[in-house]
Short mmCIF file of C-alpha atoms in Angstrom, two decimals:
data_model
loop_
_atom_site.label_atom_id
_atom_site.label_comp_id
_atom_site.label_asym_id
_atom_site.label_seq_id
_atom_site.Cartn_x
_atom_site.Cartn_y
_atom_site.Cartn_z
CA MET X 1 7.26 16.45 -29.78
CA SER X 2 10.12 19.36 -29.50
CA ALA X 3 13.73 20.15 -29.81
CA LYS X 4 14.29 20.78 -25.72
CA LEU X 5 13.67 16.78 -25.25
CA ARG X 6 16.83 16.27 -26.96
CA VAL X 7 19.65 18.35 -25.30
CA THR X 8 23.43 18.59 -25.31
CA GLY X 9 25.60 21.00 -23.33
CA ARG X 10 28.87 21.01 -21.69
CA VAL X 11 28.66 19.34 -17.90
CA TRP X 12 29.62 21.24 -14.64
CA VAL X 13 29.47 18.22 -11.97
CA PHE X 14 28.16 18.88 -7.98
CA GLY X 15 28.50 16.38 -5.63
CA ASP X 16 25.62 14.38 -4.00
CA GLY X 17 22.88 16.18 -1.14
CA LEU X 18 22.49 19.10 -2.60
CA THR X 19 19.80 20.91 -0.81
CA THR X 20 18.01 23.79 -2.15
CA ASP X 21 19.03 25.67 0.73
CA ASP X 22 22.38 25.34 -1.19
CA MET X 23 21.04 26.10 -4.27
CA TYR X 24 18.63 29.79 -3.55
CA PRO X 25 20.07 30.61 -0.44
CA PRO X 26 17.01 32.03 1.68
CA ASP X 27 18.79 35.69 1.59
CA ALA X 28 18.63 35.90 -2.29
CA MET X 29 14.68 35.08 -2.04
CA LYS X 30 14.50 38.85 -0.87
CA LEU X 31 16.60 40.19 -4.88
CA ASP X 32 13.96 39.95 -8.02
CA LEU X 33 14.38 36.93 -10.67
CA PRO X 34 18.17 38.26 -11.88
CA GLU X 35 20.12 38.95 -8.71
CA ALA X 36 18.76 35.72 -7.23
CA ALA X 37 19.90 33.29 -9.94
CA LYS X 38 23.46 35.04 -9.48
CA HIS X 39 23.72 33.23 -5.87
CA VAL X 40 22.55 29.68 -7.36
CA PHE X 41 25.30 27.32 -6.12
CA HIS X 42 27.16 30.47 -3.78
CA HIS X 43 28.06 28.75 -1.33
CA VAL X 44 28.53 25.46 -2.54
CA ARG X 45 30.35 26.88 -5.32
CA PRO X 46 31.41 30.77 -5.60
CA GLY X 47 31.76 32.12 -8.76
CA TRP X 48 29.75 29.38 -10.76
CA THR X 49 27.65 31.65 -12.09
CA ASP X 50 29.94 33.78 -13.70
CA LEU X 51 31.41 30.86 -15.60
CA VAL X 52 27.57 29.09 -16.09
CA ARG X 53 26.26 29.76 -20.33
CA PRO X 54 23.16 29.20 -22.29
CA GLY X 55 22.79 25.88 -22.98
CA ASP X 56 24.87 24.04 -20.12
CA ILE X 57 23.60 21.04 -18.22
CA VAL X 58 24.33 20.30 -14.48
CA VAL X 59 25.49 16.48 -13.38
CA ALA X 60 24.62 16.06 -10.17
CA GLY X 61 25.03 13.05 -7.72
CA ARG X 62 21.84 11.89 -5.18
CA ASN X 63 19.26 13.54 -3.41
CA PHE X 64 18.77 16.89 -5.30
CA GLY X 65 17.38 19.10 -4.50
CA LEU X 66 16.12 17.78 -1.15
CA GLY X 67 14.85 20.87 1.19
CA SER X 68 11.49 23.29 0.30
CA SER X 69 9.75 23.99 -2.71
CA ARG X 70 11.82 26.54 -4.49
CA PRO X 71 11.62 28.17 -7.83
CA VAL X 72 15.04 26.81 -7.81
CA ALA X 73 14.05 25.43 -11.84
CA ALA X 74 13.68 29.63 -12.63
CA LEU X 75 16.68 30.55 -11.50
CA PHE X 76 17.95 27.99 -14.16
CA THR X 77 16.40 28.54 -16.42
CA GLN X 78 17.44 32.49 -16.10
CA LEU X 79 21.21 31.39 -16.34
CA GLY X 80 20.58 29.53 -19.37
CA VAL X 81 21.61 26.48 -18.14
CA ALA X 82 19.43 23.98 -20.48
CA ALA X 83 19.49 21.16 -18.70
CA LEU X 84 19.81 18.30 -15.14
CA ILE X 85 20.82 15.47 -14.78
CA ALA X 86 21.10 13.55 -12.10
CA GLU X 87 21.69 10.22 -10.20
CA GLU X 88 18.79 10.39 -8.02
CA PHE X 89 16.43 13.52 -7.96
CA ASN X 90 13.61 15.00 -4.80
CA SER X 91 10.58 14.21 -6.43
CA LEU X 92 9.05 17.28 -5.44
CA PHE X 93 12.76 19.19 -6.97
CA PHE X 94 11.64 16.89 -10.33
CA ARG X 95 8.44 17.72 -10.30
CA ASN X 96 9.03 21.65 -10.47
CA ALA X 97 11.13 21.26 -12.85
CA VAL X 98 9.16 19.47 -15.47
CA ASN X 99 5.98 22.01 -14.66
CA ALA X 100 9.24 25.36 -16.05
CA GLY X 101 9.95 23.13 -18.39
CA LEU X 102 13.47 22.13 -17.19
CA PRO X 103 14.29 17.96 -18.90
CA ALA X 104 16.05 16.45 -16.01
CA MET X 105 17.38 12.96 -16.12
CA THR X 106 17.70 10.52 -13.84
CA VAL X 107 21.57 8.76 -14.95
CA PRO X 108 22.73 6.34 -13.17
CA ARG X 109 26.38 6.75 -11.74
CA ALA X 110 25.72 10.50 -13.76
CA THR X 111 28.94 12.02 -11.14
CA SER X 112 31.14 8.99 -12.91
CA VAL X 113 30.17 8.81 -16.15
CA PHE X 114 30.41 12.63 -16.68
CA HIS X 115 33.19 14.64 -15.99
CA GLN X 116 33.96 18.99 -15.71
CA GLY X 117 33.45 20.35 -18.75
CA ASP X 118 32.83 17.02 -20.93
CA THR X 119 30.15 17.25 -23.35
CA ALA X 120 25.98 15.70 -22.61
CA LEU X 121 23.39 15.07 -24.32
CA ILE X 122 20.25 13.45 -23.17
CA ASP X 123 17.17 12.67 -25.23
CA LEU X 124 14.20 12.21 -23.12
CA ALA X 125 11.50 10.71 -25.59
CA THR X 126 13.92 8.06 -26.12
CA GLY X 127 15.23 8.00 -22.93
CA ALA X 128 19.11 7.66 -23.95
CA TRP X 129 21.90 9.67 -23.21
CA ARG X 130 25.45 9.82 -23.52
CA ASN X 131 28.88 11.95 -22.51
CA GLU X 132 29.45 12.64 -25.78
CA THR X 133 33.05 13.20 -24.80
CA THR X 134 34.24 9.57 -23.44
CA GLY X 135 31.65 7.82 -25.83
CA VAL X 136 29.90 6.23 -22.24
CA GLY X 137 26.68 6.35 -23.42
CA GLY X 138 23.21 4.23 -21.71
CA ALA X 139 19.18 4.69 -21.46
CA VAL X 140 16.69 5.04 -19.00
CA PRO X 141 13.64 4.73 -18.73
CA VAL X 142 11.47 7.46 -20.59
CA LEU X 143 8.89 9.38 -18.79
CA PRO X 144 5.51 9.31 -18.83
CA GLY X 145 3.45 11.19 -22.35
CA LEU X 146 2.37 14.01 -20.18
CA VAL X 147 5.31 15.21 -18.42
CA LEU X 148 7.78 14.87 -22.14
CA GLU X 149 4.26 16.99 -23.04
CA ILE X 150 4.41 20.11 -20.20
CA ILE X 151 9.05 19.72 -20.91
CA ALA X 152 8.26 20.26 -24.11
CA SER X 153 6.30 22.97 -23.90
CA GLY X 154 8.13 24.87 -21.99
CA GLY X 155 6.47 23.83 -18.73
CA VAL X 156 2.97 23.25 -17.46
CA LEU X 157 1.44 26.75 -17.47
CA PRO X 158 3.11 26.92 -21.14
CA ARG X 159 0.87 24.38 -22.21
CA LEU X 160 -2.10 24.99 -20.74
CA ALA X 161 -2.28 28.67 -23.00
CA ASN X 162 -1.50 26.24 -25.94
CA GLN X 163 -4.42 23.51 -25.24
CA GLY X 164 -6.87 27.46 -25.47
CA TYR X 165 -7.00 27.13 -21.63
CA LEU X 166 -5.32 30.24 -20.78
CA PRO X 167 -5.08 32.76 -23.31
CA ALA X 168 -2.93 31.54 -26.20
CA GLU X 169 -0.84 34.98 -26.23
CA LEU X 170 0.35 34.92 -23.15
CA ALA X 171 2.38 31.02 -24.14
CA ALA X 172 5.42 33.04 -24.67
CA VAL X 173 4.68 35.38 -21.27
CA LEU X 174 4.80 32.48 -18.90
CA ARG X 175 7.80 30.13 -21.05
CA SER X 176 9.67 32.92 -18.14
CA PRO X 177 11.46 31.86 -15.40
CA THR X 178 9.76 34.84 -13.25
CA VAL X 179 6.59 33.61 -14.15
CA ALA X 180 7.80 30.04 -13.31
CA ALA X 181 8.86 31.17 -9.60
CA ALA X 182 6.36 32.58 -9.35
CA SER X 183 4.31 30.21 -10.21
CA GLN X 184 6.11 27.73 -8.54
CA GLY X 185 5.68 29.54 -5.37
CA SER X 186 8.64 29.83 -2.10
CA SER X 187 8.73 28.03 0.96
CA ALA X 188 11.50 29.88 2.68
#
Protein backbone atom coordinates (compact mmCIF):
# COMPACT_ATOMS: atom_id res chain seq x y z
CA MET A 1 0.00 0.00 0.00
CA SER A 2 0.92 3.64 -0.39
CA ALA A 3 2.90 5.81 2.00
CA LYS A 4 -0.26 7.95 2.05
CA LEU A 5 -1.70 5.42 4.51
CA ARG A 6 1.00 6.35 7.04
CA VAL A 7 1.02 10.05 7.93
CA THR A 8 2.99 12.06 10.45
CA GLY A 9 2.30 15.74 11.00
CA ARG A 10 1.81 18.71 13.27
CA VAL A 11 -1.56 18.75 15.03
CA TRP A 12 -4.29 21.39 15.03
CA VAL A 13 -6.99 20.60 17.61
CA PHE A 14 -10.63 21.59 17.16
CA GLY A 15 -13.65 20.74 19.31
CA ASP A 16 -16.95 18.91 18.94
CA GLY A 17 -19.79 19.52 16.53
CA LEU A 18 -17.94 21.19 13.68
CA THR A 19 -20.25 21.32 10.69
CA THR A 20 -19.52 21.60 7.01
CA ASP A 21 -20.81 25.20 7.32
CA ASP A 22 -18.04 25.84 9.88
CA MET A 23 -15.47 24.41 7.49
CA TYR A 24 -16.84 25.74 4.20
CA PRO A 25 -19.02 28.82 4.76
CA PRO A 26 -21.81 29.35 2.21
CA ASP A 27 -20.32 32.61 0.88
CA ALA A 28 -17.03 30.81 0.09
CA MET A 29 -18.87 28.34 -2.16
CA LYS A 30 -19.03 31.01 -4.86
CA LEU A 31 -15.22 31.21 -5.02
CA ASP A 32 -12.76 29.07 -6.94
CA LEU A 33 -11.15 26.32 -4.88
CA PRO A 34 -7.83 28.02 -3.93
CA GLU A 35 -9.69 31.12 -2.74
CA ALA A 36 -12.43 29.09 -1.02
CA ALA A 37 -9.79 27.12 0.88
CA LYS A 38 -8.69 30.37 2.57
CA HIS A 39 -12.09 30.41 4.34
CA VAL A 40 -11.85 27.02 6.06
CA PHE A 41 -12.72 27.44 9.77
CA HIS A 42 -12.93 31.22 9.19
CA HIS A 43 -15.76 31.69 11.72
CA VAL A 44 -14.36 29.13 14.19
CA ARG A 45 -10.68 30.11 14.12
CA PRO A 46 -10.05 33.22 12.01
CA GLY A 47 -6.61 33.26 10.41
CA TRP A 48 -6.07 29.50 10.72
CA THR A 49 -5.51 29.07 6.99
CA ASP A 50 -2.56 31.48 7.21
CA LEU A 51 -0.95 29.21 9.83
CA VAL A 52 -1.64 25.70 8.54
CA ARG A 53 1.21 24.12 6.56
CA PRO A 54 1.42 21.18 4.16
CA GLY A 55 1.63 17.95 6.13
CA ASP A 56 -0.39 19.20 9.13
CA ILE A 57 -3.14 17.06 10.67
CA VAL A 58 -6.54 18.29 11.84
CA VAL A 59 -7.80 16.68 15.07
CA ALA A 60 -11.43 17.14 16.11
CA GLY A 61 -13.93 15.83 18.61
CA ARG A 62 -17.35 14.26 18.14
CA ASN A 63 -19.74 14.88 15.25
CA PHE A 64 -17.02 16.17 12.94
CA GLY A 65 -18.44 17.11 9.55
CA LEU A 66 -22.17 17.25 10.23
CA GLY A 67 -24.18 18.99 7.56
CA SER A 68 -24.46 19.03 3.82
CA SER A 69 -22.23 17.18 1.40
CA ARG A 70 -19.82 20.02 0.74
CA PRO A 71 -16.44 19.17 -0.78
CA VAL A 72 -14.54 20.10 2.37
CA ALA A 73 -11.97 17.31 1.95
CA ALA A 74 -10.86 18.99 -1.27
CA LEU A 75 -10.37 22.26 0.64
CA PHE A 76 -8.22 20.49 3.23
CA THR A 77 -6.20 18.92 0.42
CA GLN A 78 -5.81 22.33 -1.24
CA LEU A 79 -4.38 23.64 2.05
CA GLY A 80 -1.99 20.68 2.28
CA VAL A 81 -3.65 19.03 5.27
CA ALA A 82 -2.28 15.48 5.25
CA ALA A 83 -4.88 13.71 7.39
CA LEU A 84 -7.88 14.06 9.68
CA ILE A 85 -8.32 12.51 13.12
CA ALA A 86 -11.61 12.74 14.99
CA GLU A 87 -13.36 11.12 17.90
CA GLU A 88 -16.39 10.67 15.61
CA PHE A 89 -16.96 11.55 11.96
CA ASN A 90 -20.25 12.19 10.26
CA SER A 91 -20.47 9.21 7.88
CA LEU A 92 -21.11 11.30 4.76
CA PHE A 93 -18.18 13.59 5.60
CA PHE A 94 -15.93 10.57 6.23
CA ARG A 95 -16.88 9.06 2.87
CA ASN A 96 -16.17 12.37 1.10
CA ALA A 97 -12.70 12.38 2.70
CA VAL A 98 -12.11 8.82 1.46
CA ASN A 99 -13.37 9.66 -2.02
CA ALA A 100 -10.95 12.61 -2.14
CA GLY A 101 -8.07 10.41 -0.96
CA LEU A 102 -7.70 12.26 2.36
CA PRO A 103 -6.64 9.86 5.15
CA ALA A 104 -9.06 9.96 8.10
CA MET A 105 -8.97 7.98 11.32
CA THR A 106 -11.39 7.75 14.23
CA VAL A 107 -9.46 7.86 17.52
CA PRO A 108 -11.30 7.70 20.86
CA ARG A 109 -10.60 10.73 23.09
CA ALA A 110 -8.54 12.32 20.30
CA THR A 111 -8.98 15.85 21.68
CA SER A 112 -7.64 14.68 25.06
CA VAL A 113 -4.75 12.67 23.62
CA PHE A 114 -3.51 15.28 21.14
CA HIS A 115 -2.75 18.91 21.89
CA GLN A 116 -2.13 21.87 19.63
CA GLY A 117 1.33 21.61 18.09
CA ASP A 118 1.94 17.95 19.00
CA THR A 119 3.14 15.57 16.31
CA ALA A 120 0.70 12.80 15.40
CA LEU A 121 1.32 9.59 13.53
CA ILE A 122 -1.45 7.50 12.01
CA ASP A 123 -1.10 4.29 10.06
CA LEU A 124 -4.35 3.35 8.35
CA ALA A 125 -2.92 0.03 7.13
CA THR A 126 -2.39 -1.20 10.70
CA GLY A 127 -4.85 1.00 12.63
CA ALA A 128 -2.01 2.32 14.80
CA TRP A 129 -1.92 5.88 16.05
CA ARG A 130 0.54 7.69 18.28
CA ASN A 131 1.17 11.10 19.75
CA GLU A 132 4.87 11.34 18.92
CA THR A 133 5.26 14.25 21.37
CA THR A 134 3.92 12.47 24.46
CA GLY A 135 4.41 8.83 23.47
CA VAL A 136 0.74 7.96 24.00
CA GLY A 137 -0.60 5.62 21.35
CA GLY A 138 -3.03 2.88 20.53
CA ALA A 139 -4.81 1.12 17.72
CA VAL A 140 -8.23 1.21 16.15
CA PRO A 141 -9.90 -1.27 13.80
CA VAL A 142 -8.40 -1.24 10.30
CA LEU A 143 -10.63 0.15 7.58
CA PRO A 144 -11.88 -2.24 4.88
CA GLY A 145 -9.42 -3.02 2.10
CA LEU A 146 -11.41 -1.19 -0.57
CA VAL A 147 -11.39 2.00 1.52
CA LEU A 148 -7.63 1.71 2.03
CA GLU A 149 -7.13 1.17 -1.72
CA ILE A 150 -9.15 4.30 -2.53
CA ILE A 151 -7.14 6.43 -0.08
CA ALA A 152 -3.82 4.95 -1.23
CA SER A 153 -4.74 5.75 -4.85
CA GLY A 154 -5.42 9.39 -4.02
CA GLY A 155 -9.20 9.07 -4.25
CA VAL A 156 -11.92 7.18 -6.03
CA LEU A 157 -11.38 8.76 -9.46
CA PRO A 158 -7.60 8.17 -9.52
CA ARG A 159 -8.27 4.58 -8.42
CA LEU A 160 -10.60 4.12 -11.39
CA ALA A 161 -7.90 5.53 -13.68
CA ASN A 162 -5.31 3.19 -12.15
CA GLN A 163 -7.64 0.26 -12.84
CA GLY A 164 -8.15 1.26 -16.45
CA TYR A 165 -11.77 2.44 -16.13
CA LEU A 166 -10.68 5.99 -16.93
CA PRO A 167 -7.77 7.06 -19.15
CA ALA A 168 -4.51 6.40 -17.25
CA GLU A 169 -3.06 9.74 -18.33
CA LEU A 170 -5.81 11.42 -16.30
CA ALA A 171 -4.74 9.83 -12.99
CA ALA A 172 -2.60 12.80 -11.89
CA VAL A 173 -5.25 15.31 -12.91
CA LEU A 174 -7.91 13.33 -11.06
CA ARG A 175 -5.89 13.63 -7.82
CA SER A 176 -6.21 17.43 -7.84
CA PRO A 177 -8.36 19.08 -5.16
CA THR A 178 -10.35 20.88 -7.87
CA VAL A 179 -11.46 17.60 -9.47
CA ALA A 180 -12.16 16.10 -6.04
CA ALA A 181 -14.36 19.10 -5.21
CA ALA A 182 -16.25 18.85 -8.48
CA SER A 183 -16.82 15.12 -8.08
CA GLN A 184 -18.28 15.60 -4.59
CA GLY A 185 -20.69 18.26 -5.69
CA SER A 186 -21.95 20.96 -3.43
CA SER A 187 -25.29 21.26 -1.73
CA ALA A 188 -25.33 24.71 -0.19
